[in-house]
mmCIF file with all atom_site columns, C-alpha atoms in Angstrom:
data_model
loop_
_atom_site.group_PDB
_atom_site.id
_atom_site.type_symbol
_atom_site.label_atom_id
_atom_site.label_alt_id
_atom_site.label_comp_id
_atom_site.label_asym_id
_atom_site.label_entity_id
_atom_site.label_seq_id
_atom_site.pdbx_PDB_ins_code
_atom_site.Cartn_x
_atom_site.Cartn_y
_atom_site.Cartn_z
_atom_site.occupancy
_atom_site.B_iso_or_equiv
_atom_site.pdbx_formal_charge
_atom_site.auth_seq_id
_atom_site.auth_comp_id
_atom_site.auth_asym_id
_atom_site.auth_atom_id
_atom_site.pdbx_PDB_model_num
ATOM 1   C CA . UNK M 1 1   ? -14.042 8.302   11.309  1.00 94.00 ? 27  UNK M CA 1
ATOM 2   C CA . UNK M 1 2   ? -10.463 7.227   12.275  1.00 96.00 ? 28  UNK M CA 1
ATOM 3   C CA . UNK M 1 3   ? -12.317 3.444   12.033  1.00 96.00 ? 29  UNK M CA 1
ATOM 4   C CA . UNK M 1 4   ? -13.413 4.240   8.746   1.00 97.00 ? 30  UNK M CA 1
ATOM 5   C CA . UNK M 1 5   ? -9.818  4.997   7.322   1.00 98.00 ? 31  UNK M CA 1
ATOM 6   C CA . UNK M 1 6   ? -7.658  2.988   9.731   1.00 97.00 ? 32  UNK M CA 1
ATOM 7   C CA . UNK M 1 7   ? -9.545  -0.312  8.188   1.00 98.00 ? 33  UNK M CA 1
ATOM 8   C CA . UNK M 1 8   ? -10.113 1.335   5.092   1.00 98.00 ? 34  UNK M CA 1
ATOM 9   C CA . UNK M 1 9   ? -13.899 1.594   5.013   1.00 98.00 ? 35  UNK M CA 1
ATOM 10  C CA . UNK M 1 10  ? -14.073 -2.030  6.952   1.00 98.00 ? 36  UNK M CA 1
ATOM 11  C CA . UNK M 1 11  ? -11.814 -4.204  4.901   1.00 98.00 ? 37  UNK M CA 1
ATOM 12  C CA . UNK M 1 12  ? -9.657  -4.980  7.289   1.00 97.00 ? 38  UNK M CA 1
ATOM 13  C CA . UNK M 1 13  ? -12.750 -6.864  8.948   1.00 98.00 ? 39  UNK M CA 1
ATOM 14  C CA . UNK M 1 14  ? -12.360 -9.555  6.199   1.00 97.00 ? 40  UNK M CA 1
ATOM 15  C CA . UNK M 1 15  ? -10.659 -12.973 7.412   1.00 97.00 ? 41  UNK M CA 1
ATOM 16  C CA . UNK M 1 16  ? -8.080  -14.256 6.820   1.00 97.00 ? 42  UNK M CA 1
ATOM 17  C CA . UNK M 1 17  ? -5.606  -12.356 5.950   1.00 96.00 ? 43  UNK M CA 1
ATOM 18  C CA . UNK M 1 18  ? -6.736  -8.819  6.284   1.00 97.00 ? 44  UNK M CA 1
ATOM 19  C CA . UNK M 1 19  ? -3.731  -7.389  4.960   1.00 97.00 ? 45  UNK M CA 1
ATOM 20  C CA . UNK M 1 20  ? -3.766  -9.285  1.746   1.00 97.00 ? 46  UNK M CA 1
ATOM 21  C CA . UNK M 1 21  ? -7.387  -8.164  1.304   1.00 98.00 ? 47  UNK M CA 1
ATOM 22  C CA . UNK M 1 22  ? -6.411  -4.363  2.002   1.00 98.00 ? 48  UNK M CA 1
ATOM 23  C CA . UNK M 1 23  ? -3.696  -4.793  -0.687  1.00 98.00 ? 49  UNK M CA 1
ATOM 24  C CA . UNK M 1 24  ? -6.425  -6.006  -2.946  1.00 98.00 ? 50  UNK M CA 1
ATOM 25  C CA . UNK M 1 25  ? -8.636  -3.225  -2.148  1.00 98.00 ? 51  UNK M CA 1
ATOM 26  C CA . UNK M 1 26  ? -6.009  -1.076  -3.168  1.00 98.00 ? 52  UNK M CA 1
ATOM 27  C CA . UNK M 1 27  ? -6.146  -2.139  -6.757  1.00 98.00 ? 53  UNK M CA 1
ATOM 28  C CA . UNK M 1 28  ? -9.419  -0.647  -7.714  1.00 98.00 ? 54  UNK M CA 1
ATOM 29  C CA . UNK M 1 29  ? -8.833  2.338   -5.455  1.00 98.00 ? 55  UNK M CA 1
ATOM 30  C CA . UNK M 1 30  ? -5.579  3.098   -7.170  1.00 98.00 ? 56  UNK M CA 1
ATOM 31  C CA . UNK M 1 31  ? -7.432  2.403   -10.395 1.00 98.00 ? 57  UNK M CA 1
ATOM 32  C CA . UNK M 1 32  ? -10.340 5.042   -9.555  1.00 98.00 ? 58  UNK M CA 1
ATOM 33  C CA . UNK M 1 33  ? -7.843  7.635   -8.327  1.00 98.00 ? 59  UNK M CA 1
ATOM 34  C CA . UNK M 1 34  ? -5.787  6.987   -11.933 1.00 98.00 ? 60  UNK M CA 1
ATOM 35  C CA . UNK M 1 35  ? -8.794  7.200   -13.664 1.00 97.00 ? 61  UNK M CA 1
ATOM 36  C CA . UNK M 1 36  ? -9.871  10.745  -12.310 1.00 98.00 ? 62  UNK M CA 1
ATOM 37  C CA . UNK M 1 37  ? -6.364  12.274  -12.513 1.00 98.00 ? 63  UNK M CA 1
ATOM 38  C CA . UNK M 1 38  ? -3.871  10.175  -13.843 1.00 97.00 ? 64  UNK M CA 1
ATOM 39  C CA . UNK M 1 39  ? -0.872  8.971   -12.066 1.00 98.00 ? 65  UNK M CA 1
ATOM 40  C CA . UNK M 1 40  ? -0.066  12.723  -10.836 1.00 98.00 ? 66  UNK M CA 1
ATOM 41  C CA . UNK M 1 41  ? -3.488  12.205  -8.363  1.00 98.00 ? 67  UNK M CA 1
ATOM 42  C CA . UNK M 1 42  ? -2.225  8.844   -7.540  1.00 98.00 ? 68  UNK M CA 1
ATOM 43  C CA . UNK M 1 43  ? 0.966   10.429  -6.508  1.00 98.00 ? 69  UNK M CA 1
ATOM 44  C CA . UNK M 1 44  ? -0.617  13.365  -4.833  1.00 98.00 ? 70  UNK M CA 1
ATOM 45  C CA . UNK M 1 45  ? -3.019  10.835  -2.788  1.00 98.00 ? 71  UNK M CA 1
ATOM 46  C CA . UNK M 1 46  ? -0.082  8.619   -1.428  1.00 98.00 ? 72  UNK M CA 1
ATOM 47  C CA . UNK M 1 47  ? 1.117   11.075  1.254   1.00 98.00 ? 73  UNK M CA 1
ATOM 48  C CA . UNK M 1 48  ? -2.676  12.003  1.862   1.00 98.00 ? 74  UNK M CA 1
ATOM 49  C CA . UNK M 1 49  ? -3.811  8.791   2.713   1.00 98.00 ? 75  UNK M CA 1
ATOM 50  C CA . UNK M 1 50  ? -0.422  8.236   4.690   1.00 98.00 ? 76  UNK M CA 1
ATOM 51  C CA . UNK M 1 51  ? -1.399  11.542  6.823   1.00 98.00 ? 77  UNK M CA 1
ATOM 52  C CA . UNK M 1 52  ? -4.773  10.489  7.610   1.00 98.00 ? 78  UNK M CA 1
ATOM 53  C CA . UNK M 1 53  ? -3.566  6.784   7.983   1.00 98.00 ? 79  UNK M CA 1
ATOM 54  C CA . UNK M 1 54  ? -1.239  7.922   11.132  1.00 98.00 ? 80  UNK M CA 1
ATOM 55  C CA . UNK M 1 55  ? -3.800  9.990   12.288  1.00 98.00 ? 81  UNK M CA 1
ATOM 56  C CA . UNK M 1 56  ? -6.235  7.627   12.407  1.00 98.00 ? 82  UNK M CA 1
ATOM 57  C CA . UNK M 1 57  ? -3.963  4.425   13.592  1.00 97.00 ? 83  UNK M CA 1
ATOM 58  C CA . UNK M 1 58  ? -2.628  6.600   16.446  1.00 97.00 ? 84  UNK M CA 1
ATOM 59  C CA . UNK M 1 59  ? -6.532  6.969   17.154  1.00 96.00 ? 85  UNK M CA 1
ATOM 60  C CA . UNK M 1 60  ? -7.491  3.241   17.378  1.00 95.00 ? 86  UNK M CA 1
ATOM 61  C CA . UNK M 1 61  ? -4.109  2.061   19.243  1.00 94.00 ? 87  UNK M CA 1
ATOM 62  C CA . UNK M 1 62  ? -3.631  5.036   21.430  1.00 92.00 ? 88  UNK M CA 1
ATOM 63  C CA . UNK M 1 63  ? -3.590  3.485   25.111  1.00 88.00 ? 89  UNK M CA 1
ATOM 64  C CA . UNK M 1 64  ? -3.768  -0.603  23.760  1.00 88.00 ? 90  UNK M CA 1
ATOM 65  C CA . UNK M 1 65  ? -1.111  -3.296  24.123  1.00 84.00 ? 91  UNK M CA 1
ATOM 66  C CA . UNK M 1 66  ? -1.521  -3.936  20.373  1.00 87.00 ? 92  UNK M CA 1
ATOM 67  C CA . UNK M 1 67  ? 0.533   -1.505  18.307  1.00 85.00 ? 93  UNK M CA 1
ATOM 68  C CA . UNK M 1 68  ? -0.623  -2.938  14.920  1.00 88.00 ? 94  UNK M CA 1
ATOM 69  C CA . UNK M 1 69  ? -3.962  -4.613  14.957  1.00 93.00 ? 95  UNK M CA 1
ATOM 70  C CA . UNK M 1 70  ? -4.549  -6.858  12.198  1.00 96.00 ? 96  UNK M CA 1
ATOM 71  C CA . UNK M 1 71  ? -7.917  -4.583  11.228  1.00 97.00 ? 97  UNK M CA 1
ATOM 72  C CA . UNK M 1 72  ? -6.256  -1.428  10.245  1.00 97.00 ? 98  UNK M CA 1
ATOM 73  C CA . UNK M 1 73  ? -5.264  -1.669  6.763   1.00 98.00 ? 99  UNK M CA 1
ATOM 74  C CA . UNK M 1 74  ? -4.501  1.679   5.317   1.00 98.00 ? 100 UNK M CA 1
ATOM 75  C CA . UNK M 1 75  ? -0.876  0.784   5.755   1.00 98.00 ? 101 UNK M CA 1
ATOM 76  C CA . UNK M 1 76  ? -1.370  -1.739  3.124   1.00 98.00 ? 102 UNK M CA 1
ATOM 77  C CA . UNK M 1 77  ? -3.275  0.415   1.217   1.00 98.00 ? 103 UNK M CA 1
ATOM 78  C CA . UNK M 1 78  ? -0.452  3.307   1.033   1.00 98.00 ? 104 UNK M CA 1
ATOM 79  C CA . UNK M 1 79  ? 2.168   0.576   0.382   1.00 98.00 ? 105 UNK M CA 1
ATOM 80  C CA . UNK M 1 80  ? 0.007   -0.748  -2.533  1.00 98.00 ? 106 UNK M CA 1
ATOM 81  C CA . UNK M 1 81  ? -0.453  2.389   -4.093  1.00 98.00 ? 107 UNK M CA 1
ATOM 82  C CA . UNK M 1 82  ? 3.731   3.143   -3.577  1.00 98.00 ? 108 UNK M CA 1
ATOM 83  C CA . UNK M 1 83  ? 4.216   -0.283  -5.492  1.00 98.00 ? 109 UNK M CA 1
ATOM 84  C CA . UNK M 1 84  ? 1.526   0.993   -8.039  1.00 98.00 ? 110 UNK M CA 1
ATOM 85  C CA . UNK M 1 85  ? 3.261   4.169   -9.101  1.00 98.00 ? 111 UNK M CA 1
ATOM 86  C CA . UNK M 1 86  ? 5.593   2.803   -11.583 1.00 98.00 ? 112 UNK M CA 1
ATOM 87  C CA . UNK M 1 87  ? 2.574   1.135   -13.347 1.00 98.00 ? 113 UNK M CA 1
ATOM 88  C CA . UNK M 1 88  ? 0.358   3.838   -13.358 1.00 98.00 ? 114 UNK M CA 1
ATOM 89  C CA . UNK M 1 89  ? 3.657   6.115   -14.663 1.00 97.00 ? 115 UNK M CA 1
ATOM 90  C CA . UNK M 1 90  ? 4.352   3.974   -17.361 1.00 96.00 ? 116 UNK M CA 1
ATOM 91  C CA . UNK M 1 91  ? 0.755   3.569   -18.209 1.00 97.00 ? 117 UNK M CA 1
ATOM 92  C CA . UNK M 1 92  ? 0.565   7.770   -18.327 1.00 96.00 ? 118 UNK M CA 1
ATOM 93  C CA . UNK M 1 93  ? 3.632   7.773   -20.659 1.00 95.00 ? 119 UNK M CA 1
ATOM 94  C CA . UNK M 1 94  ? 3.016   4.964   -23.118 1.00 93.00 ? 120 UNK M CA 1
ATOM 95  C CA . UNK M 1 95  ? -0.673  5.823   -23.945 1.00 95.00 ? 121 UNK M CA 1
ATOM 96  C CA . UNK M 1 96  ? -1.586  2.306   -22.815 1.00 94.00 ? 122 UNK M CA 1
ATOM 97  C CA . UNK M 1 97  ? -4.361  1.569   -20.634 1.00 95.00 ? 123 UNK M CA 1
ATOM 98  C CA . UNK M 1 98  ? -3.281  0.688   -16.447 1.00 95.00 ? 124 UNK M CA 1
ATOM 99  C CA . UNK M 1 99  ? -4.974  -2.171  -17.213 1.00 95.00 ? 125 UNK M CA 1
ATOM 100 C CA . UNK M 1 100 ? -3.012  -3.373  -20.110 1.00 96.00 ? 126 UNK M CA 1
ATOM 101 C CA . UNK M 1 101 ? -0.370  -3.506  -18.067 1.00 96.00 ? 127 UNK M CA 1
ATOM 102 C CA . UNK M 1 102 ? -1.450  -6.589  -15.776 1.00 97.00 ? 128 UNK M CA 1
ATOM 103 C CA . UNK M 1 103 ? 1.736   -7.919  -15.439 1.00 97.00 ? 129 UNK M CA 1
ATOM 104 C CA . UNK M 1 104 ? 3.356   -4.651  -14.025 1.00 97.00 ? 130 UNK M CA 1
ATOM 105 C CA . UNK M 1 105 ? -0.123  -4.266  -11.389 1.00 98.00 ? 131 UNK M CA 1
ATOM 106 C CA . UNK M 1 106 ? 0.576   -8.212  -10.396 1.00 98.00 ? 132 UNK M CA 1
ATOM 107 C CA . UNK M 1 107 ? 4.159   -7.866  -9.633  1.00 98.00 ? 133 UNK M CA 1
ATOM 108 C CA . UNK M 1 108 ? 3.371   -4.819  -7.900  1.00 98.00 ? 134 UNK M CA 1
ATOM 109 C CA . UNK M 1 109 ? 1.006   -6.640  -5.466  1.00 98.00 ? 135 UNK M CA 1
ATOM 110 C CA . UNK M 1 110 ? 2.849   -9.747  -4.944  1.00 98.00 ? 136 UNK M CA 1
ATOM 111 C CA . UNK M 1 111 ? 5.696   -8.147  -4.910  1.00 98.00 ? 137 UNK M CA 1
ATOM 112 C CA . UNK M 1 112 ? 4.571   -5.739  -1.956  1.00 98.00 ? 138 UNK M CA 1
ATOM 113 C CA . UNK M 1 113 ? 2.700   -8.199  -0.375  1.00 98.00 ? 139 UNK M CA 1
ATOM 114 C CA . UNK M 1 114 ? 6.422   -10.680 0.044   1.00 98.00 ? 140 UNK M CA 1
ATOM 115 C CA . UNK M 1 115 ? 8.024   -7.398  1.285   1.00 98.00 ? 141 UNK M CA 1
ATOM 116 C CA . UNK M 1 116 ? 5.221   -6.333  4.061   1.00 97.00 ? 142 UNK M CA 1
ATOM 117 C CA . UNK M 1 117 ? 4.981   -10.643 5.299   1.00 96.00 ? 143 UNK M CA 1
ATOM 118 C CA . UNK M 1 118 ? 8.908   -11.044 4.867   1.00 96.00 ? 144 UNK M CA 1
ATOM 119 C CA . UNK M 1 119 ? 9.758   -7.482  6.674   1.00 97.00 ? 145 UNK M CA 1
ATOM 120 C CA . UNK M 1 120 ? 12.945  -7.537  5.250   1.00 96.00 ? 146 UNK M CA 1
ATOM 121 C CA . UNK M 1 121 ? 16.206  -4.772  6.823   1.00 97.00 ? 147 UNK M CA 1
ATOM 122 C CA . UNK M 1 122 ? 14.272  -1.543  6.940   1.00 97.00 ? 148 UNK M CA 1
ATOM 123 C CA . UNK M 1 123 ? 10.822  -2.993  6.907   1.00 97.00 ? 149 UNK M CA 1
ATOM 124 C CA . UNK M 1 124 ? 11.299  -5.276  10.241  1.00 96.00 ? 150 UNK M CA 1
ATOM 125 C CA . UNK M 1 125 ? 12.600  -1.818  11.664  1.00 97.00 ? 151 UNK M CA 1
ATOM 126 C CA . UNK M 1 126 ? 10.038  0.354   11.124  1.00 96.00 ? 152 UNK M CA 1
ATOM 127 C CA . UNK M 1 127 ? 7.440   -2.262  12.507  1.00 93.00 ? 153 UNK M CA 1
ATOM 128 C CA . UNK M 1 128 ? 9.057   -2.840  15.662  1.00 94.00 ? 154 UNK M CA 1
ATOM 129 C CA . UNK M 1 129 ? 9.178   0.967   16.495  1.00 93.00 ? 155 UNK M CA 1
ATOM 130 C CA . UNK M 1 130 ? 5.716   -0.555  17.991  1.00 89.00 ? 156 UNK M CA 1
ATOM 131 C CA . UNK M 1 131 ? 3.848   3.190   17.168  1.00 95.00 ? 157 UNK M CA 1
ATOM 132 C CA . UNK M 1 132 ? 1.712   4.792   14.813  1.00 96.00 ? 158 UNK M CA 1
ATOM 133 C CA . UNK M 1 133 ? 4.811   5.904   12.567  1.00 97.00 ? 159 UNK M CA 1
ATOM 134 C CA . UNK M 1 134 ? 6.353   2.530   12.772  1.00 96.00 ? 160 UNK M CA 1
ATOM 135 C CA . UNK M 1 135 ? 2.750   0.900   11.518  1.00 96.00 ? 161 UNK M CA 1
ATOM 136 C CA . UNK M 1 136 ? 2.244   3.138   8.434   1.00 98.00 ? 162 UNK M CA 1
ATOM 137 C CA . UNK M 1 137 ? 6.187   3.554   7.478   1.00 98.00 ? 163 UNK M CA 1
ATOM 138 C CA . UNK M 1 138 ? 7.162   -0.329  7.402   1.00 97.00 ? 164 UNK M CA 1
ATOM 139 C CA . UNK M 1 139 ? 4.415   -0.503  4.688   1.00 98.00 ? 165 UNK M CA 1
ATOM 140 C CA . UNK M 1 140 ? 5.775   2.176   3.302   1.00 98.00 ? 166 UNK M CA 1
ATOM 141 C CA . UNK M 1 141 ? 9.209   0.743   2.776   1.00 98.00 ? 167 UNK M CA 1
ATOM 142 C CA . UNK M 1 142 ? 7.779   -2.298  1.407   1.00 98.00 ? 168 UNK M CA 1
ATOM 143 C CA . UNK M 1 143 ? 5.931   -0.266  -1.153  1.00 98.00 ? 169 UNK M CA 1
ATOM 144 C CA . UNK M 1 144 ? 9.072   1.552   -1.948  1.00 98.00 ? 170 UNK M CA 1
ATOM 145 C CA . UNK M 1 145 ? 10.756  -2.296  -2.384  1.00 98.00 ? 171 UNK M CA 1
ATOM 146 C CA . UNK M 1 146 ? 8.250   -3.671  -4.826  1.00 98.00 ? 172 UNK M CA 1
ATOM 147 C CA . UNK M 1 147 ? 8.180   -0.336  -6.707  1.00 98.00 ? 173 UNK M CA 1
ATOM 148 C CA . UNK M 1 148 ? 11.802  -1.409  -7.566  1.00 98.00 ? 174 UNK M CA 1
ATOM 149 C CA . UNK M 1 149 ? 10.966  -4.896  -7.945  1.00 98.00 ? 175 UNK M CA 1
ATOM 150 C CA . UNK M 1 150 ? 8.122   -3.496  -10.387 1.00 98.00 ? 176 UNK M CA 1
ATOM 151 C CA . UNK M 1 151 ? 11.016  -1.595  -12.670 1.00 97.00 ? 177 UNK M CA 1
ATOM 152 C CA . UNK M 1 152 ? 13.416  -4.089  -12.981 1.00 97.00 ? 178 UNK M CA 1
ATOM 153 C CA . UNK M 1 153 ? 10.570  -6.183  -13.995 1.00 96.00 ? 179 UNK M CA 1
ATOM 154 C CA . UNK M 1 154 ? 10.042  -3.891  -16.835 1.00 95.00 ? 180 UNK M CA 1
ATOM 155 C CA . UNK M 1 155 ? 13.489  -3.100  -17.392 1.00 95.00 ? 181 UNK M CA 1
ATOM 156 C CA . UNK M 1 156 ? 13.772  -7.039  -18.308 1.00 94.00 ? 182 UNK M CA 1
ATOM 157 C CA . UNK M 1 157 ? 10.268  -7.578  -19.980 1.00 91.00 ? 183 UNK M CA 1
ATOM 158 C CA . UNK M 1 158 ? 10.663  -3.829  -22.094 1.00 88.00 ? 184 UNK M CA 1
ATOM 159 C CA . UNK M 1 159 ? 14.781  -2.942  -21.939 1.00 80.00 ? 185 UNK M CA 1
ATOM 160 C CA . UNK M 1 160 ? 14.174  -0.255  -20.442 1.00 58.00 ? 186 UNK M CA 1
#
């Protein structure tokens, strides 16, 4: 099970570039969870799949030299959904489909996907506490980045 989640049902199998293809699973994942409960459930599953993302990380590094294995992805996945938010908010409160907003969803993924490769101030921290925490929360922070990357984006393209 902790396999399962930790690579988010195998994805982070695929080569290269496992993370990018997590972050890309995230999009229809995200768009499922919107589409059963709006961006409320979205919200709601964030800190669920974060819970059972730690769990099950802790699970496949405990006792291994390798902190942060390139094949668990629900990291990405959690950030993803974090840079999501915004989209699937704005979708909620303008009446317009998530989809519709494809600019907002494409900022939000390259935008996340700069912040978890650059590792910018707080996101180089978190992954060199070289644990569980430190795997899940630099993803986390990057999430939290391109959310506000995703904002001012519509700040500038709606005036916000």
């Amino acid at each position: 099970m902790s396999k399962l989640i930790a690579t988010f049902l195998y994805v982070g199998y695929l080569r290269p570039a496992p993370g990018t293809w997590g972050s890309l699973a995230a999009l229809p994942a995200a768009w499922l969870i919107y589409a059963l409960g709006g961006w409320i459930l979205l919200a709601i599953a964030i800190p669920v799949a974060f819970a059972k993302g730690l769990w099950a990380t802790h699970r496949m590094t405990s006792g291994q030299d390798d902190h942060d294995p390139s094949e668990i992805v629900v990291d990405e996945v959690v950030g993803q959904w974090i840079a999501l938010l915004p989209v699937a908010i704005g979708a909620s409160h303008s009446g317009a489909s998530v989809l519709a907003l494809w600019p907002g969803i494409l900022t939000a993924f390259l935008a996340f996907r700069l912040f978890d490769i650059w590792k910018p101030g707080p996101v180089g921290w978190a992954d060199r506490k070289g644990d569980a925490m430190g795997v899940m929360l630099d993803d986390v922070i990057a999430g939290i980045f391109a959310a506000v990357v995703v904002l001012i984006g519509a700040w500038i393209a709606h005036g916000l």
